[in-house]
Amino acid sequence: METKINSKALKAEALRLGFSACGIAPAGPVDPVHRDFLKEWLGSGRHAEMAYMGNHFDKRCDPALLVEGTRCVVSVALNYYPATRLPEDEYQFAWYAYGMDYHDLMREKLTTLFRFIQESDVPELDGRVFCDTAPVPERYWAWRAGLGWIGKNTQLIIPHAGSAFFLGELFLNTEADTYDRPRPNRCGTCNRCLQACPTQALEAPYGLDARRCLSYLTIENKGEIPASISPLMGNRVYGCDECQKACPWNRFATPCRTPELQPSPEFMNMKKEDWQQLSEEKYRTLFKGSAVKRAKYSGLIRNIKQMKD
């Protein structure tokens, strides 16, 4: 008789490791509604220059094609809601970038969780760890695994916890003894995130156009920031959290206590004049092991030069 994953033990270990939530879904193709929405979104060019989003479409929509033999998907969430924030009158960085690079931290914790299952429950277990590094629709699987629902701002919203969470997955070749059910969408008639977007990148509920999104334009974008957008940047030099700040569900958010995700005093004490004089050497020191490296020194300087003080 096949040994199944002990869901209760797995979730208890996930929480012990510091994850904020954990759920399990049976593996299977992405449902037609989400698959068709993704196909239309890509076809309309709303993914901007992020060509990788269109790669491996079939694998993105079927975990068994991405990792042969996948039978269940474990989804986890890790809180990054900041305990302290940069002063409002200083240049702003997205909350997720306050601490160390989440990719490294999430992979480490997920690998530990994988080994726990393998050693204590299922010796024949095999699979892969993912965190924003492969064609995996993370918010879809978090929804399928019962963590929350995908909000109108396209973020995963966890009830009574908010949306400031990193997501990660385990694709496993063994079934679990119990599975979680998707949660119903509880955004209701609220459109505060759409109204709060400074560039109207949220054209409609769930309809993000990355070509206008400040998170894309200040991080992923390698070219110049469009002249029509730069006046709308405010003091945001790396990312944007306006749709999260406006979401009523984030009133339930609790401060992140994970040591690795805490900002350094040096980062928090930077002033506008410090940023304007930032050298590449100082940049490397300040953001060693940080996700801010995604934009590179040249990208951050480009963003800072857009500021109108």
GROMACS .gro file of C-alpha atoms in nm:
model
  309
    1MET     CA    1   0.000   0.000   0.000
    2GLU     CA    2   0.135   0.341  -0.099
    3THR     CA    3   0.247   0.567   0.184
    4LYS     CA    4   0.074   0.904   0.174
    5ILE     CA    5   0.204   1.234   0.305
    6ASN     CA    6   0.083   1.316   0.654
    7SER     CA    7  -0.079   1.655   0.591
    8LYS     CA    8  -0.112   1.748   0.958
    9ALA     CA    9   0.255   1.677   1.032
   10LEU     CA   10   0.367   1.859   0.717
   11LYS     CA   11   0.172   2.173   0.807
   12ALA     CA   12   0.295   2.168   1.166
   13GLU     CA   13   0.655   2.151   1.044
   14ALA     CA   14   0.593   2.432   0.794
   15LEU     CA   15   0.472   2.657   1.075
   16ARG     CA   16   0.766   2.554   1.294
   17LEU     CA   17   1.002   2.660   1.015
   18GLY     CA   18   0.845   3.006   1.018
   19PHE     CA   19   0.601   2.988   0.729
   20SER     CA   20   0.280   3.179   0.791
   21ALA     CA   21   0.050   2.940   0.607
   22CYS     CA   22   0.065   2.603   0.431
   23GLY     CA   23  -0.185   2.417   0.215
   24ILE     CA   24  -0.191   2.115  -0.013
   25ALA     CA   25  -0.368   2.064  -0.346
   26PRO     CA   26  -0.389   1.761  -0.575
   27ALA     CA   27  -0.180   1.816  -0.886
   28GLY     CA   28  -0.362   1.861  -1.215
   29PRO     CA   29  -0.387   2.095  -1.511
   30VAL     CA   30  -0.471   2.458  -1.440
   31ASP     CA   31  -0.845   2.504  -1.479
   32PRO     CA   32  -0.971   2.642  -1.813
   33VAL     CA   33  -1.077   2.980  -1.671
   34HIS     CA   34  -0.730   3.062  -1.539
   35ARG     CA   35  -0.555   2.908  -1.840
   36ASP     CA   36  -0.762   3.113  -2.086
   37PHE     CA   37  -0.712   3.431  -1.882
   38LEU     CA   38  -0.335   3.381  -1.887
   39LYS     CA   39  -0.336   3.311  -2.259
   40GLU     CA   40  -0.537   3.627  -2.330
   41TRP     CA   41  -0.317   3.835  -2.097
   42LEU     CA   42  -0.003   3.722  -2.275
   43GLY     CA   43  -0.162   3.764  -2.617
   44SER     CA   44  -0.250   4.126  -2.542
   45GLY     CA   45   0.112   4.206  -2.449
   46ARG     CA   46   0.028   4.311  -2.095
   47HIS     CA   47   0.335   4.123  -1.967
   48ALA     CA   48   0.549   4.400  -2.125
   49GLU     CA   49   0.907   4.289  -2.193
   50MET     CA   50   0.891   3.995  -1.951
   51ALA     CA   51   0.922   3.742  -2.233
   52TYR     CA   52   0.986   3.461  -1.985
   53MET     CA   53   0.622   3.484  -1.880
   54GLY     CA   54   0.522   3.342  -2.217
   55ASN     CA   55   0.779   3.064  -2.218
   56HIS     CA   56   0.681   2.702  -2.147
   57PHE     CA   57   0.309   2.782  -2.149
   58ASP     CA   58   0.202   2.417  -2.137
   59LYS     CA   59   0.438   2.341  -1.849
   60ARG     CA   60   0.314   2.649  -1.666
   61CYS     CA   61  -0.037   2.511  -1.691
   62ASP     CA   62   0.034   2.151  -1.589
   63PRO     CA   63   0.268   2.061  -1.300
   64ALA     CA   64   0.312   1.705  -1.432
   65LEU     CA   65   0.464   1.846  -1.751
   66LEU     CA   66   0.702   2.065  -1.554
   67VAL     CA   67   0.801   1.790  -1.310
   68GLU     CA   68   0.715   1.442  -1.430
   69GLY     CA   69   0.523   1.236  -1.178
   70THR     CA   70   0.392   1.530  -0.972
   71ARG     CA   71   0.084   1.423  -0.776
   72CYS     CA   72   0.042   1.700  -0.521
   73VAL     CA   73   0.143   2.062  -0.477
   74VAL     CA   74   0.233   2.206  -0.137
   75SER     CA   75   0.198   2.585  -0.121
   76VAL     CA   76   0.349   2.799   0.155
   77ALA     CA   77   0.340   3.167   0.243
   78LEU     CA   78   0.592   3.374   0.440
   79ASN     CA   79   0.497   3.711   0.587
   80TYR     CA   80   0.705   4.016   0.490
   81TYR     CA   81   0.480   4.297   0.621
   82PRO     CA   82   0.731   4.548   0.764
   83ALA     CA   83   0.742   4.624   1.135
   84THR     CA   84   0.887   4.965   1.053
   85ARG     CA   85   0.866   5.159   0.727
   86LEU     CA   86   1.079   5.410   0.549
   87PRO     CA   87   0.970   5.767   0.631
   88GLU     CA   88   0.701   5.883   0.386
   89ASP     CA   89   0.906   6.186   0.279
   90GLU     CA   90   1.206   5.973   0.179
   91TYR     CA   91   1.251   5.760  -0.132
   92GLN     CA   92   1.039   5.448  -0.117
   93PHE     CA   93   1.130   5.083  -0.176
   94ALA     CA   94   0.878   4.799  -0.201
   95TRP     CA   95   0.827   4.628   0.134
   96TYR     CA   96   0.940   4.292   0.000
   97ALA     CA   97   1.288   4.434  -0.066
   98TYR     CA   98   1.354   4.562   0.286
   99GLY     CA   99   1.547   4.252   0.394
  100MET     CA  100   1.754   3.979   0.232
  101ASP     CA  101   1.663   3.818  -0.100
  102TYR     CA  102   1.356   3.607  -0.032
  103HIS     CA  103   1.449   3.352  -0.299
  104ASP     CA  104   1.738   3.222  -0.089
  105LEU     CA  105   1.542   3.217   0.234
  106MET     CA  106   1.236   3.049   0.085
  107ARG     CA  107   1.442   2.782  -0.093
  108GLU     CA  108   1.628   2.702   0.227
  109LYS     CA  109   1.309   2.663   0.429
  110LEU     CA  110   1.133   2.465   0.153
  111THR     CA  111   1.429   2.230   0.119
  112THR     CA  112   1.421   2.168   0.493
  113LEU     CA  113   1.048   2.098   0.472
  114PHE     CA  114   1.104   1.857   0.183
  115ARG     CA  115   1.366   1.664   0.379
  116PHE     CA  116   1.137   1.648   0.682
  117ILE     CA  117   0.865   1.477   0.479
  118GLN     CA  118   1.114   1.244   0.318
  119GLU     CA  119   1.283   1.140   0.640
  120SER     CA  120   0.982   1.114   0.869
  121ASP     CA  121   0.704   1.005   0.641
  122VAL     CA  122   0.777   0.905   0.282
  123PRO     CA  123   1.129   0.768   0.207
  124GLU     CA  124   1.043   0.730  -0.162
  125LEU     CA  125   0.941   1.094  -0.189
  126ASP     CA  126   1.078   1.292  -0.482
  127GLY     CA  127   1.002   1.632  -0.625
  128ARG     CA  128   1.123   1.989  -0.662
  129VAL     CA  129   1.131   2.314  -0.470
  130PHE     CA  130   1.010   2.636  -0.634
  131CYS     CA  131   1.005   3.003  -0.538
  132ASP     CA  132   0.953   3.247  -0.823
  133THR     CA  133   1.221   3.076  -1.031
  134ALA     CA  134   1.028   2.856  -1.278
  135PRO     CA  135   0.707   2.862  -1.486
  136VAL     CA  136   0.481   2.805  -1.186
  137PRO     CA  137   0.158   3.007  -1.140
  138GLU     CA  138   0.221   3.058  -0.769
  139ARG     CA  139  -0.092   3.251  -0.679
  140TYR     CA  140  -0.308   2.997  -0.859
  141TRP     CA  141  -0.160   2.710  -0.657
  142ALA     CA  142  -0.183   2.907  -0.334
  143TRP     CA  143  -0.553   2.955  -0.410
  144ARG     CA  144  -0.601   2.587  -0.500
  145ALA     CA  145  -0.425   2.490  -0.176
  146GLY     CA  146  -0.668   2.698   0.028
  147LEU     CA  147  -0.432   2.973   0.145
  148GLY     CA  148  -0.647   3.258   0.015
  149TRP     CA  149  -0.792   3.407  -0.301
  150ILE     CA  150  -0.649   3.613  -0.586
  151GLY     CA  151  -0.762   3.971  -0.532
  152LYS     CA  152  -0.853   4.239  -0.782
  153ASN     CA  153  -0.498   4.374  -0.748
  154THR     CA  154  -0.375   4.028  -0.866
  155GLN     CA  155  -0.216   3.962  -0.525
  156LEU     CA  156  -0.296   3.657  -0.315
  157ILE     CA  157  -0.502   3.771  -0.017
  158ILE     CA  158  -0.498   3.553   0.294
  159PRO     CA  159  -0.811   3.611   0.506
  160HIS     CA  160  -0.744   3.810   0.823
  161ALA     CA  161  -0.375   3.836   0.728
  162GLY     CA  162  -0.351   4.041   0.408
  163SER     CA  163  -0.134   4.014   0.098
  164ALA     CA  164   0.225   4.083   0.209
  165PHE     CA  165   0.350   3.728   0.164
  166PHE     CA  166   0.617   3.547  -0.033
  167LEU     CA  167   0.493   3.226  -0.195
  168GLY     CA  168   0.670   2.900  -0.262
  169GLU     CA  169   0.586   2.545  -0.365
  170LEU     CA  170   0.684   2.181  -0.340
  171PHE     CA  171   0.592   1.963  -0.638
  172LEU     CA  172   0.582   1.608  -0.499
  173ASN     CA  173   0.543   1.264  -0.655
  174THR     CA  174   0.330   1.129  -0.368
  175GLU     CA  175  -0.030   1.197  -0.271
  176ALA     CA  176  -0.131   1.353   0.059
  177ASP     CA  177  -0.378   1.195   0.298
  178THR     CA  178  -0.598   1.506   0.289
  179TYR     CA  179  -0.623   1.812   0.065
  180ASP     CA  180  -0.734   2.171   0.116
  181ARG     CA  181  -1.011   2.341  -0.077
  182PRO     CA  182  -0.991   2.673  -0.262
  183ARG     CA  183  -1.130   2.971  -0.073
  184PRO     CA  184  -1.405   3.190  -0.218
  185ASN     CA  185  -1.315   3.538  -0.341
  186ARG     CA  186  -1.404   3.794  -0.075
  187CYS     CA  187  -1.313   4.120  -0.251
  188GLY     CA  188  -1.683   4.191  -0.301
  189THR     CA  189  -1.757   4.529  -0.457
  190CYS     CA  190  -1.439   4.689  -0.322
  191ASN     CA  191  -1.225   4.863  -0.586
  192ARG     CA  192  -0.985   5.053  -0.361
  193CYS     CA  193  -0.677   4.891  -0.515
  194LEU     CA  194  -0.780   5.000  -0.864
  195GLN     CA  195  -0.842   5.353  -0.743
  196ALA     CA  196  -0.509   5.367  -0.559
  197CYS     CA  197  -0.288   5.262  -0.851
  198PRO     CA  198  -0.093   5.577  -0.943
  199THR     CA  199  -0.065   5.484  -1.312
  200GLN     CA  200  -0.397   5.302  -1.364
  201ALA     CA  201  -0.202   4.985  -1.439
  202LEU     CA  202  -0.494   4.797  -1.284
  203GLU     CA  203  -0.721   4.866  -1.578
  204ALA     CA  204  -0.996   4.639  -1.445
  205PRO     CA  205  -1.034   4.390  -1.161
  206TYR     CA  206  -0.761   4.126  -1.199
  207GLY     CA  207  -0.640   4.303  -1.516
  208LEU     CA  208  -0.287   4.429  -1.456
  209ASP     CA  209  -0.103   4.592  -1.746
  210ALA     CA  210   0.266   4.564  -1.660
  211ARG     CA  211   0.350   4.826  -1.921
  212ARG     CA  212   0.215   5.088  -1.681
  213CYS     CA  213   0.301   4.921  -1.350
  214LEU     CA  214   0.563   5.098  -1.140
  215SER     CA  215   0.681   4.768  -0.995
  216TYR     CA  216   0.765   4.644  -1.343
  217LEU     CA  217   0.899   4.976  -1.472
  218THR     CA  218   1.134   5.037  -1.179
  219ILE     CA  219   1.258   4.677  -1.139
  220GLU     CA  220   1.221   4.448  -1.441
  221ASN     CA  221   1.224   4.714  -1.711
  222LYS     CA  222   1.568   4.758  -1.868
  223GLY     CA  223   1.484   5.061  -2.081
  224GLU     CA  224   1.389   5.415  -1.999
  225ILE     CA  225   1.080   5.492  -1.794
  226PRO     CA  226   0.817   5.641  -2.029
  227ALA     CA  227   0.781   6.018  -2.008
  228SER     CA  228   0.408   5.974  -1.947
  229ILE     CA  229   0.479   5.762  -1.638
  230SER     CA  230   0.773   5.934  -1.466
  231PRO     CA  231   0.561   6.225  -1.330
  232LEU     CA  232   0.342   5.964  -1.157
  233MET     CA  233   0.626   5.791  -0.973
  234GLY     CA  234   0.605   6.013  -0.668
  235ASN     CA  235   0.905   5.915  -0.454
  236ARG     CA  236   0.899   5.544  -0.545
  237VAL     CA  237   1.243   5.436  -0.665
  238TYR     CA  238   1.206   5.058  -0.636
  239GLY     CA  239   0.867   4.895  -0.673
  240CYS     CA  240   0.526   5.008  -0.555
  241ASP     CA  241   0.290   4.891  -0.279
  242GLU     CA  242  -0.001   5.130  -0.332
  243CYS     CA  243  -0.252   4.859  -0.423
  244GLN     CA  244  -0.155   4.667  -0.109
  245LYS     CA  245  -0.169   4.974   0.114
  246ALA     CA  246  -0.522   5.043  -0.011
  247CYS     CA  247  -0.651   4.688   0.043
  248PRO     CA  248  -0.878   4.669   0.352
  249TRP     CA  249  -0.759   4.315   0.423
  250ASN     CA  250  -0.413   4.445   0.506
  251ARG     CA  251  -0.550   4.607   0.819
  252PHE     CA  252  -0.516   4.257   0.964
  253ALA     CA  253  -0.149   4.229   0.864
  254THR     CA  254   0.097   4.159   1.145
  255PRO     CA  255   0.463   4.267   1.143
  256CYS     CA  256   0.716   4.025   1.001
  257ARG     CA  257   0.946   3.884   1.270
  258THR     CA  258   1.175   3.677   1.046
  259PRO     CA  259   1.528   3.802   1.127
  260GLU     CA  260   1.656   3.770   0.769
  261LEU     CA  261   1.378   3.993   0.638
  262GLN     CA  262   1.444   4.284   0.872
  263PRO     CA  263   1.594   4.597   0.712
  264SER     CA  264   1.938   4.712   0.818
  265PRO     CA  265   1.967   5.039   1.013
  266GLU     CA  266   2.195   5.169   0.737
  267PHE     CA  267   1.922   5.117   0.477
  268MET     CA  268   1.649   5.270   0.694
  269ASN     CA  269   1.860   5.577   0.772
  270MET     CA  270   1.937   5.665   0.409
  271LYS     CA  271   1.821   6.013   0.309
  272LYS     CA  272   1.739   6.151  -0.035
  273GLU     CA  273   2.075   6.322  -0.061
  274ASP     CA  274   2.245   5.991   0.024
  275TRP     CA  275   2.060   5.815  -0.256
  276GLN     CA  276   2.137   6.092  -0.501
  277GLN     CA  277   2.509   6.050  -0.429
  278LEU     CA  278   2.502   5.669  -0.419
  279SER     CA  279   2.821   5.512  -0.552
  280GLU     CA  280   2.833   5.166  -0.702
  281GLU     CA  281   3.054   5.049  -0.416
  282LYS     CA  282   2.804   5.176  -0.159
  283TYR     CA  283   2.523   5.013  -0.355
  284ARG     CA  284   2.697   4.675  -0.343
  285THR     CA  285   2.756   4.703   0.030
  286LEU     CA  286   2.406   4.824   0.107
  287PHE     CA  287   2.230   4.557  -0.100
  288LYS     CA  288   2.456   4.256  -0.057
  289GLY     CA  289   2.225   3.953  -0.058
  290SER     CA  290   1.924   4.173  -0.136
  291ALA     CA  291   1.651   4.141  -0.400
  292VAL     CA  292   1.721   4.503  -0.497
  293LYS     CA  293   2.008   4.369  -0.706
  294ARG     CA  294   1.740   4.268  -0.955
  295ALA     CA  295   1.732   4.626  -1.086
  296LYS     CA  296   2.111   4.659  -1.079
  297TYR     CA  297   2.293   4.978  -0.987
  298SER     CA  298   2.220   5.135  -1.325
  299GLY     CA  299   1.847   5.071  -1.289
  300LEU     CA  300   1.827   5.217  -0.940
  301ILE     CA  301   2.020   5.528  -1.045
  302ARG     CA  302   1.789   5.565  -1.346
  303ASN     CA  303   1.490   5.562  -1.111
  304ILE     CA  304   1.645   5.808  -0.867
  305LYS     CA  305   1.715   6.051  -1.152
  306GLN     CA  306   1.343   6.053  -1.233
  307MET     CA  307   1.259   6.204  -0.895
  308LYS     CA  308   1.131   6.560  -0.892
  309ASP     CA  309   1.223   6.716  -0.560
   0.00000   0.00000   0.00000
